[in-house]
Amino acid sequence: MLHAFLLILVGLAGDPEHGELFHKWGGELAEAAGKLGVPADHVVYLVDQQSESDKHVTGKATVEEIGKTFDRFARQATAEDAVYVILIGHGSYDGKAAKFNLPGPDMSGADFNTQFRKLPTKQIVFVDTTSASGPMINDLSAPGRVIITATRNGAENFSTLFGGYFVDALTGEEADADKNRRVTMLEAFQFAKAAVQRAYDKEGLLATEHAVLDDNGDRTGSPDPSTTGQADGKVASLLAIGSAADAASLPADPKLRALVLEQRDLEHRVESLRLLKESMDPAKYQSELEKLVTDLALKTREIRNLEGAK
């Protein structure tokens, strides 16, 4: 039986606004891990700096702690298991190597590769949702590895939306295209990529991030992986952390269910807008943010009123 081991890393945020979002995404994934079928002792959640609102955090996201985690997974996992590593935060590229920004020394693709070599597992999934993450594919691509990056190269160095939507895919039901109650890495990638594009389109902005996936070891990421043809996608279509259907149950009442879905959509739009802030006119950003926050507050009140009436 294939068991999943999950390492969630939330790195440096740069500012409180991004930090809040990154911790929210990491926390949601950590919260859902058990419902996705991952045993508690198979989940490690490391953050840049823990706050009182954080739950499930197991330590600080430093090179030392990451190394200890891989040592632990190497002892626990077997060849038939799969290790999932999901990076949330900021990345950088110096013209030679992409790096994941951490408290203390950052980690490059080569550094992660050193850790990967410790593992006995035949399958490793590495998802880097950060800016400038594209070059990670060149460093980490190999048979038995699914590598997903939020950008296609190191020049795409603005904050990315991909991480939030990727977490949504893993913890919700919408990304389950074939409705078999499990979200594969391919389904999650396709869902998040499409959601990112819609977010940019809504704001009339040119996308500054283009996610790619590599799972055939050729060190080249595909923007449109699939299960057909010679390109990437076949391995990613087979790997899933677990069942997402039970991780985000919705109310049985049709009216309440619709309101909750509308609430989630507004929450996603607020998150997307905040990450697009640096690309927008300040006045337009503030105006749209105020409207969305107001709409969200009204929707939340509507849900509470309906729940209270039952």
PDB file of C-alpha atoms in Angstrom, residues 44-308:
ATOM      1  CA  VAL A  44       5.759  17.942   9.097  1.00  0.00           C
ATOM      2  CA  TYR A  45       4.754  21.599   8.946  1.00  0.00           C
ATOM      3  CA  LEU A  46       7.595  24.129   9.258  1.00  0.00           C
ATOM      4  CA  VAL A  47       7.140  27.910   9.182  1.00  0.00           C
ATOM      5  CA  ASP A  48       9.355  30.985   9.153  1.00  0.00           C
ATOM      6  CA  GLN A  49       7.965  32.273  12.430  1.00  0.00           C
ATOM      7  CA  GLN A  50       5.101  30.788  14.394  1.00  0.00           C
ATOM      8  CA  SER A  51       2.255  33.013  15.538  1.00  0.00           C
ATOM      9  CA  GLU A  52      -0.455  32.369  18.118  1.00  0.00           C
ATOM     10  CA  SER A  53      -2.997  31.640  15.393  1.00  0.00           C
ATOM     11  CA  ASP A  54      -0.892  28.908  13.803  1.00  0.00           C
ATOM     12  CA  LYS A  55      -1.963  25.325  14.383  1.00  0.00           C
ATOM     13  CA  HIS A  56      -0.237  22.067  13.508  1.00  0.00           C
ATOM     14  CA  VAL A  57       3.190  23.732  13.212  1.00  0.00           C
ATOM     15  CA  THR A  58       5.939  21.291  14.146  1.00  0.00           C
ATOM     16  CA  GLY A  59       8.990  23.538  13.907  1.00  0.00           C
ATOM     17  CA  LYS A  60      10.848  26.380  12.230  1.00  0.00           C
ATOM     18  CA  ALA A  61      11.597  26.353   8.513  1.00  0.00           C
ATOM     19  CA  THR A  62      15.377  26.339   8.563  1.00  0.00           C
ATOM     20  CA  VAL A  63      17.945  24.340   6.608  1.00  0.00           C
ATOM     21  CA  GLU A  64      18.752  22.354   9.747  1.00  0.00           C
ATOM     22  CA  GLU A  65      15.144  21.416  10.507  1.00  0.00           C
ATOM     23  CA  ILE A  66      14.465  20.542   6.882  1.00  0.00           C
ATOM     24  CA  GLY A  67      17.462  18.230   6.906  1.00  0.00           C
ATOM     25  CA  LYS A  68      16.196  16.551  10.074  1.00  0.00           C
ATOM     26  CA  THR A  69      12.811  16.035   8.433  1.00  0.00           C
ATOM     27  CA  PHE A  70      14.315  14.273   5.450  1.00  0.00           C
ATOM     28  CA  ASP A  71      16.393  12.113   7.795  1.00  0.00           C
ATOM     29  CA  ARG A  72      13.189  11.157   9.590  1.00  0.00           C
ATOM     30  CA  PHE A  73      11.307  10.420   6.378  1.00  0.00           C
ATOM     31  CA  ALA A  74      14.250   8.339   5.182  1.00  0.00           C
ATOM     32  CA  ARG A  75      13.915   6.158   8.294  1.00  0.00           C
ATOM     33  CA  GLN A  76      10.126   5.872   8.146  1.00  0.00           C
ATOM     34  CA  ALA A  77       9.362   5.543   4.446  1.00  0.00           C
ATOM     35  CA  THR A  78       9.691   2.519   2.204  1.00  0.00           C
ATOM     36  CA  ALA A  79      10.367   2.265  -1.509  1.00  0.00           C
ATOM     37  CA  GLU A  80       6.634   1.982  -2.217  1.00  0.00           C
ATOM     38  CA  ASP A  81       5.722   5.193  -0.383  1.00  0.00           C
ATOM     39  CA  ALA A  82       5.667   8.733  -1.789  1.00  0.00           C
ATOM     40  CA  VAL A  83       7.078  11.933  -0.309  1.00  0.00           C
ATOM     41  CA  TYR A  84       5.353  15.243  -1.031  1.00  0.00           C
ATOM     42  CA  VAL A  85       7.178  18.531  -0.456  1.00  0.00           C
ATOM     43  CA  ILE A  86       5.178  21.750  -0.847  1.00  0.00           C
ATOM     44  CA  LEU A  87       6.878  25.145  -0.670  1.00  0.00           C
ATOM     45  CA  ILE A  88       4.921  28.330   0.105  1.00  0.00           C
ATOM     46  CA  GLY A  89       6.501  31.764   0.308  1.00  0.00           C
ATOM     47  CA  HIS A  90       8.986  33.746  -1.760  1.00  0.00           C
ATOM     48  CA  GLY A  91      11.669  32.522  -4.115  1.00  0.00           C
ATOM     49  CA  SER A  92      14.589  34.230  -5.802  1.00  0.00           C
ATOM     50  CA  TYR A  93      16.888  33.679  -8.762  1.00  0.00           C
ATOM     51  CA  ASP A  94      20.435  35.045  -9.061  1.00  0.00           C
ATOM     52  CA  GLY A  95      20.971  34.092 -12.685  1.00  0.00           C
ATOM     53  CA  LYS A  96      22.441  30.719 -11.761  1.00  0.00           C
ATOM     54  CA  ALA A  97      20.141  29.045  -9.240  1.00  0.00           C
ATOM     55  CA  ALA A  98      16.616  29.387  -7.920  1.00  0.00           C
ATOM     56  CA  LYS A  99      16.330  29.515  -4.137  1.00  0.00           C
ATOM     57  CA  PHE A 100      13.579  29.161  -1.572  1.00  0.00           C
ATOM     58  CA  ASN A 101      13.854  32.014   0.917  1.00  0.00           C
ATOM     59  CA  LEU A 102      14.178  30.878   4.543  1.00  0.00           C
ATOM     60  CA  PRO A 103      15.207  32.323   7.898  1.00  0.00           C
ATOM     61  CA  GLY A 104      18.969  31.961   7.735  1.00  0.00           C
ATOM     62  CA  PRO A 105      20.483  30.324   4.631  1.00  0.00           C
ATOM     63  CA  ASP A 106      18.145  29.798   1.671  1.00  0.00           C
ATOM     64  CA  MET A 107      17.782  26.450  -0.089  1.00  0.00           C
ATOM     65  CA  SER A 108      18.543  25.916  -3.766  1.00  0.00           C
ATOM     66  CA  GLY A 109      17.456  23.110  -6.034  1.00  0.00           C
ATOM     67  CA  ALA A 110      20.826  21.464  -5.490  1.00  0.00           C
ATOM     68  CA  ASP A 111      20.259  21.594  -1.727  1.00  0.00           C
ATOM     69  CA  PHE A 112      16.881  19.901  -2.067  1.00  0.00           C
ATOM     70  CA  ASN A 113      18.437  17.346  -4.397  1.00  0.00           C
ATOM     71  CA  THR A 114      20.899  16.414  -1.670  1.00  0.00           C
ATOM     72  CA  GLN A 115      17.992  15.802   0.684  1.00  0.00           C
ATOM     73  CA  PHE A 116      16.045  13.815  -1.907  1.00  0.00           C
ATOM     74  CA  ARG A 117      18.934  11.385  -2.294  1.00  0.00           C
ATOM     75  CA  LYS A 118      18.391  10.286   1.308  1.00  0.00           C
ATOM     76  CA  LEU A 119      14.929   8.952   0.543  1.00  0.00           C
ATOM     77  CA  PRO A 120      14.212   5.315  -0.325  1.00  0.00           C
ATOM     78  CA  THR A 121      10.913   6.169  -2.029  1.00  0.00           C
ATOM     79  CA  LYS A 122      10.411   5.591  -5.718  1.00  0.00           C
ATOM     80  CA  GLN A 123       8.183   8.662  -5.989  1.00  0.00           C
ATOM     81  CA  ILE A 124       8.861  12.243  -4.887  1.00  0.00           C
ATOM     82  CA  VAL A 125       6.526  15.168  -5.537  1.00  0.00           C
ATOM     83  CA  PHE A 126       8.036  18.647  -5.218  1.00  0.00           C
ATOM     84  CA  VAL A 127       5.728  21.649  -5.562  1.00  0.00           C
ATOM     85  CA  ASP A 128       7.369  25.073  -5.437  1.00  0.00           C
ATOM     86  CA  THR A 129       4.601  27.689  -5.434  1.00  0.00           C
ATOM     87  CA  THR A 130       6.972  30.638  -5.073  1.00  0.00           C
ATOM     88  CA  SER A 131       8.202  33.368  -7.379  1.00  0.00           C
ATOM     89  CA  ALA A 132      11.198  32.673  -9.666  1.00  0.00           C
ATOM     90  CA  SER A 133      10.758  28.934  -9.073  1.00  0.00           C
ATOM     91  CA  GLY A 134      11.036  27.716 -12.687  1.00  0.00           C
ATOM     92  CA  PRO A 135      14.761  26.832 -12.599  1.00  0.00           C
ATOM     93  CA  MET A 136      14.057  24.304  -9.829  1.00  0.00           C
ATOM     94  CA  ILE A 137      12.947  21.913 -12.566  1.00  0.00           C
ATOM     95  CA  ASN A 138      16.376  21.926 -14.170  1.00  0.00           C
ATOM     96  CA  ASP A 139      17.979  21.096 -10.813  1.00  0.00           C
ATOM     97  CA  LEU A 140      15.506  18.480  -9.589  1.00  0.00           C
ATOM     98  CA  SER A 141      14.067  16.745 -12.648  1.00  0.00           C
ATOM     99  CA  ALA A 142      14.646  12.981 -12.626  1.00  0.00           C
ATOM    100  CA  PRO A 143      12.744   9.728 -13.150  1.00  0.00           C
ATOM    101  CA  GLY A 144      10.303   9.099 -10.309  1.00  0.00           C
ATOM    102  CA  ARG A 145       9.867  12.784  -9.566  1.00  0.00           C
ATOM    103  CA  VAL A 146       6.962  15.136 -10.211  1.00  0.00           C
ATOM    104  CA  ILE A 147       8.247  18.710 -10.151  1.00  0.00           C
ATOM    105  CA  ILE A 148       5.744  21.583 -10.235  1.00  0.00           C
ATOM    106  CA  THR A 149       6.723  25.242 -10.215  1.00  0.00           C
ATOM    107  CA  ALA A 150       4.557  28.362 -10.141  1.00  0.00           C
ATOM    108  CA  THR A 151       6.702  30.062 -12.784  1.00  0.00           C
ATOM    109  CA  ARG A 152       8.330  28.938 -16.003  1.00  0.00           C
ATOM    110  CA  ASN A 153      11.623  30.738 -15.350  1.00  0.00           C
ATOM    111  CA  GLY A 154      13.579  32.810 -12.845  1.00  0.00           C
ATOM    112  CA  ALA A 155      12.568  36.119 -14.411  1.00  0.00           C
ATOM    113  CA  GLU A 156       8.967  35.755 -13.224  1.00  0.00           C
ATOM    114  CA  ASN A 157       9.787  37.162  -9.805  1.00  0.00           C
ATOM    115  CA  PHE A 158       6.551  38.809  -8.682  1.00  0.00           C
ATOM    116  CA  SER A 159       4.461  37.292  -5.896  1.00  0.00           C
ATOM    117  CA  THR A 160       2.482  34.311  -7.152  1.00  0.00           C
ATOM    118  CA  LEU A 161      -1.147  33.309  -6.748  1.00  0.00           C
ATOM    119  CA  PHE A 162      -0.516  29.655  -7.594  1.00  0.00           C
ATOM    120  CA  GLY A 163       0.029  28.438  -4.026  1.00  0.00           C
ATOM    121  CA  GLY A 164      -3.389  29.433  -2.735  1.00  0.00           C
ATOM    122  CA  TYR A 165      -5.218  27.780  -5.590  1.00  0.00           C
ATOM    123  CA  PHE A 166      -3.053  24.657  -5.405  1.00  0.00           C
ATOM    124  CA  VAL A 167      -3.948  24.285  -1.729  1.00  0.00           C
ATOM    125  CA  ASP A 168      -7.602  24.839  -2.652  1.00  0.00           C
ATOM    126  CA  ALA A 169      -7.318  22.024  -5.157  1.00  0.00           C
ATOM    127  CA  LEU A 170      -5.919  19.602  -2.589  1.00  0.00           C
ATOM    128  CA  THR A 171      -8.358  20.477   0.183  1.00  0.00           C
ATOM    129  CA  GLY A 172     -11.574  20.910  -1.816  1.00  0.00           C
ATOM    130  CA  GLU A 173     -13.733  19.092  -4.321  1.00  0.00           C
ATOM    131  CA  GLU A 174     -13.700  21.315  -7.408  1.00  0.00           C
ATOM    132  CA  ALA A 175     -10.383  20.083  -8.794  1.00  0.00           C
ATOM    133  CA  ASP A 176     -11.565  16.460  -8.821  1.00  0.00           C
ATOM    134  CA  ALA A 177     -12.257  16.423 -12.554  1.00  0.00           C
ATOM    135  CA  ASP A 178     -13.153  12.731 -12.801  1.00  0.00           C
ATOM    136  CA  LYS A 179     -15.144  12.763  -9.521  1.00  0.00           C
ATOM    137  CA  ASN A 180     -13.365   9.737  -8.058  1.00  0.00           C
ATOM    138  CA  ARG A 181     -12.937  11.434  -4.647  1.00  0.00           C
ATOM    139  CA  ARG A 182      -9.185  11.971  -4.979  1.00  0.00           C
ATOM    140  CA  VAL A 183      -7.288  14.891  -6.464  1.00  0.00           C
ATOM    141  CA  THR A 184      -4.183  13.946  -8.390  1.00  0.00           C
ATOM    142  CA  MET A 185      -1.178  16.194  -8.823  1.00  0.00           C
ATOM    143  CA  LEU A 186      -2.184  16.703 -12.445  1.00  0.00           C
ATOM    144  CA  GLU A 187      -5.728  17.716 -11.487  1.00  0.00           C
ATOM    145  CA  ALA A 188      -4.407  20.080  -8.822  1.00  0.00           C
ATOM    146  CA  PHE A 189      -1.971  21.643 -11.278  1.00  0.00           C
ATOM    147  CA  GLN A 190      -4.594  22.140 -13.964  1.00  0.00           C
ATOM    148  CA  PHE A 191      -7.097  23.586 -11.500  1.00  0.00           C
ATOM    149  CA  ALA A 192      -4.625  26.028  -9.956  1.00  0.00           C
ATOM    150  CA  LYS A 193      -3.192  27.142 -13.290  1.00  0.00           C
ATOM    151  CA  ALA A 194      -6.653  27.897 -14.692  1.00  0.00           C
ATOM    152  CA  ALA A 195      -7.684  29.722 -11.506  1.00  0.00           C
ATOM    153  CA  VAL A 196      -4.561  31.889 -11.644  1.00  0.00           C
ATOM    154  CA  GLN A 197      -5.294  32.901 -15.220  1.00  0.00           C
ATOM    155  CA  ARG A 198      -8.885  33.792 -14.332  1.00  0.00           C
ATOM    156  CA  ALA A 199      -7.658  35.966 -11.462  1.00  0.00           C
ATOM    157  CA  TYR A 200      -5.401  37.974 -13.769  1.00  0.00           C
ATOM    158  CA  ASP A 201      -8.110  38.205 -16.416  1.00  0.00           C
ATOM    159  CA  LYS A 202     -10.588  39.607 -13.877  1.00  0.00           C
ATOM    160  CA  GLU A 203      -8.205  42.455 -13.152  1.00  0.00           C
ATOM    161  CA  GLY A 204      -7.346  43.008 -16.818  1.00  0.00           C
ATOM    162  CA  LEU A 205      -3.683  42.281 -16.111  1.00  0.00           C
ATOM    163  CA  LEU A 206      -1.061  40.397 -18.068  1.00  0.00           C
ATOM    164  CA  ALA A 207      -0.131  37.283 -16.112  1.00  0.00           C
ATOM    165  CA  THR A 208       3.296  37.439 -14.483  1.00  0.00           C
ATOM    166  CA  GLU A 209       3.353  33.739 -13.567  1.00  0.00           C
ATOM    167  CA  HIS A 210       3.064  30.649 -15.751  1.00  0.00           C
ATOM    168  CA  ALA A 211       3.127  27.326 -13.911  1.00  0.00           C
ATOM    169  CA  VAL A 212       4.799  24.267 -15.428  1.00  0.00           C
ATOM    170  CA  LEU A 213       5.014  20.569 -14.564  1.00  0.00           C
ATOM    171  CA  ASP A 214       7.694  17.976 -15.264  1.00  0.00           C
ATOM    172  CA  ASP A 215       7.268  14.285 -14.505  1.00  0.00           C
ATOM    173  CA  ASN A 216       9.246  12.513 -17.234  1.00  0.00           C
ATOM    174  CA  GLY A 217      12.724  13.493 -16.084  1.00  0.00           C
ATOM    175  CA  ASP A 218      13.654  15.499 -19.172  1.00  0.00           C
ATOM    176  CA  ARG A 219      14.357  18.712 -17.170  1.00  0.00           C
ATOM    177  CA  THR A 220      11.738  20.602 -19.174  1.00  0.00           C
ATOM    178  CA  GLY A 221       8.459  21.710 -17.663  1.00  0.00           C
ATOM    179  CA  SER A 222       5.225  21.546 -19.639  1.00  0.00           C
ATOM    180  CA  PRO A 223       2.652  24.342 -19.351  1.00  0.00           C
ATOM    181  CA  ASP A 224      -0.129  21.995 -20.478  1.00  0.00           C
ATOM    182  CA  PRO A 225       0.632  18.480 -19.202  1.00  0.00           C
ATOM    183  CA  SER A 226      -1.851  15.716 -19.950  1.00  0.00           C
ATOM    184  CA  THR A 227      -2.236  11.956 -19.900  1.00  0.00           C
ATOM    185  CA  THR A 228      -1.954  11.686 -23.677  1.00  0.00           C
ATOM    186  CA  GLY A 229       1.017  12.127 -25.982  1.00  0.00           C
ATOM    187  CA  GLN A 230       4.699  12.124 -25.108  1.00  0.00           C
ATOM    188  CA  ALA A 231       4.743  15.188 -22.852  1.00  0.00           C
ATOM    189  CA  ASP A 232       4.463  15.377 -19.079  1.00  0.00           C
ATOM    190  CA  GLY A 233       1.407  14.442 -17.070  1.00  0.00           C
ATOM    191  CA  LYS A 234       1.136  10.662 -16.970  1.00  0.00           C
ATOM    192  CA  VAL A 235       2.877  10.151 -13.622  1.00  0.00           C
ATOM    193  CA  ALA A 236       1.254  13.215 -12.066  1.00  0.00           C
ATOM    194  CA  SER A 237      -2.157  11.822 -13.036  1.00  0.00           C
ATOM    195  CA  LEU A 238      -1.538   8.781 -10.828  1.00  0.00           C
ATOM    196  CA  LEU A 239      -0.264  10.442  -7.664  1.00  0.00           C
ATOM    197  CA  ALA A 240      -2.596  11.888  -5.025  1.00  0.00           C
ATOM    198  CA  ILE A 241      -1.962  12.669  -1.364  1.00  0.00           C
ATOM    199  CA  GLY A 242      -5.391  11.270  -0.538  1.00  0.00           C
ATOM    200  CA  SER A 243      -9.086  12.011  -0.762  1.00  0.00           C
ATOM    201  CA  ALA A 244     -10.006  15.679  -0.957  1.00  0.00           C
ATOM    202  CA  ALA A 245     -13.756  15.048  -0.855  1.00  0.00           C
ATOM    203  CA  ASP A 246     -13.876  14.726   2.910  1.00  0.00           C
ATOM    204  CA  ALA A 247     -11.563  17.683   3.548  1.00  0.00           C
ATOM    205  CA  ALA A 248     -13.997  20.416   2.617  1.00  0.00           C
ATOM    206  CA  SER A 249     -17.523  19.204   3.234  1.00  0.00           C
ATOM    207  CA  LEU A 250     -20.281  21.620   2.272  1.00  0.00           C
ATOM    208  CA  PRO A 251     -23.694  22.160   3.933  1.00  0.00           C
ATOM    209  CA  ALA A 252     -26.463  19.835   2.792  1.00  0.00           C
ATOM    210  CA  ASP A 253     -28.975  22.681   2.524  1.00  0.00           C
ATOM    211  CA  PRO A 254     -28.853  23.885  -1.118  1.00  0.00           C
ATOM    212  CA  LYS A 255     -29.277  27.584  -0.266  1.00  0.00           C
ATOM    213  CA  LEU A 256     -26.636  27.529   2.463  1.00  0.00           C
ATOM    214  CA  ARG A 257     -24.301  25.502   0.243  1.00  0.00           C
ATOM    215  CA  ALA A 258     -24.579  28.118  -2.512  1.00  0.00           C
ATOM    216  CA  LEU A 259     -23.850  30.926  -0.057  1.00  0.00           C
ATOM    217  CA  VAL A 260     -20.776  29.148   1.303  1.00  0.00           C
ATOM    218  CA  LEU A 261     -19.440  28.626  -2.232  1.00  0.00           C
ATOM    219  CA  GLU A 262     -19.994  32.330  -2.945  1.00  0.00           C
ATOM    220  CA  GLN A 263     -18.185  33.180   0.282  1.00  0.00           C
ATOM    221  CA  ARG A 264     -15.206  31.038  -0.720  1.00  0.00           C
ATOM    222  CA  ASP A 265     -15.074  32.690  -4.121  1.00  0.00           C
ATOM    223  CA  LEU A 266     -14.962  36.133  -2.503  1.00  0.00           C
ATOM    224  CA  GLU A 267     -12.207  34.995  -0.125  1.00  0.00           C
ATOM    225  CA  HIS A 268     -10.152  33.774  -3.074  1.00  0.00           C
ATOM    226  CA  ARG A 269     -10.688  37.057  -4.903  1.00  0.00           C
ATOM    227  CA  VAL A 270      -9.462  39.012  -1.882  1.00  0.00           C
ATOM    228  CA  GLU A 271      -6.355  36.813  -1.659  1.00  0.00           C
ATOM    229  CA  SER A 272      -5.681  37.168  -5.380  1.00  0.00           C
ATOM    230  CA  LEU A 273      -6.115  40.932  -5.267  1.00  0.00           C
ATOM    231  CA  ARG A 274      -3.685  41.287  -2.363  1.00  0.00           C
ATOM    232  CA  LEU A 275      -1.000  39.368  -4.217  1.00  0.00           C
ATOM    233  CA  LEU A 276      -1.601  41.432  -7.368  1.00  0.00           C
ATOM    234  CA  LYS A 277      -1.193  44.676  -5.428  1.00  0.00           C
ATOM    235  CA  GLU A 278       2.272  45.507  -6.769  1.00  0.00           C
ATOM    236  CA  SER A 279       1.050  45.192 -10.365  1.00  0.00           C
ATOM    237  CA  MET A 280      -1.975  47.468  -9.934  1.00  0.00           C
ATOM    238  CA  ASP A 281      -2.725  51.157  -9.760  1.00  0.00           C
ATOM    239  CA  PRO A 282      -2.908  51.960  -6.014  1.00  0.00           C
ATOM    240  CA  ALA A 283      -6.274  53.707  -6.240  1.00  0.00           C
ATOM    241  CA  LYS A 284      -7.815  50.850  -8.225  1.00  0.00           C
ATOM    242  CA  TYR A 285      -6.382  48.318  -5.808  1.00  0.00           C
ATOM    243  CA  GLN A 286      -7.777  50.090  -2.745  1.00  0.00           C
ATOM    244  CA  SER A 287     -11.182  50.579  -4.341  1.00  0.00           C
ATOM    245  CA  GLU A 288     -11.530  46.942  -5.396  1.00  0.00           C
ATOM    246  CA  LEU A 289     -10.235  45.669  -2.060  1.00  0.00           C
ATOM    247  CA  GLU A 290     -12.760  47.735  -0.127  1.00  0.00           C
ATOM    248  CA  LYS A 291     -15.602  46.458  -2.304  1.00  0.00           C
ATOM    249  CA  LEU A 292     -14.570  42.822  -1.988  1.00  0.00           C
ATOM    250  CA  VAL A 293     -14.084  43.048   1.770  1.00  0.00           C
ATOM    251  CA  THR A 294     -17.525  44.648   2.120  1.00  0.00           C
ATOM    252  CA  ASP A 295     -19.136  41.983  -0.081  1.00  0.00           C
ATOM    253  CA  LEU A 296     -17.421  39.269   1.941  1.00  0.00           C
ATOM    254  CA  ALA A 297     -18.651  40.719   5.222  1.00  0.00           C
ATOM    255  CA  LEU A 298     -22.223  40.888   3.904  1.00  0.00           C
ATOM    256  CA  LYS A 299     -22.034  37.324   2.595  1.00  0.00           C
ATOM    257  CA  THR A 300     -20.703  36.067   5.928  1.00  0.00           C
ATOM    258  CA  ARG A 301     -23.542  37.818   7.763  1.00  0.00           C
ATOM    259  CA  GLU A 302     -26.065  36.265   5.366  1.00  0.00           C
ATOM    260  CA  ILE A 303     -24.686  32.810   6.088  1.00  0.00           C
ATOM    261  CA  ARG A 304     -24.804  33.361   9.839  1.00  0.00           C
ATOM    262  CA  ASN A 305     -28.373  34.618   9.654  1.00  0.00           C
ATOM    263  CA  LEU A 306     -29.464  31.577   7.668  1.00  0.00           C
ATOM    264  CA  GLU A 307     -27.657  29.206  10.040  1.00  0.00           C
ATOM    265  CA  GLY A 308     -29.271  30.951  13.013  1.00  0.00           C
TER     266      GLY A 308
END
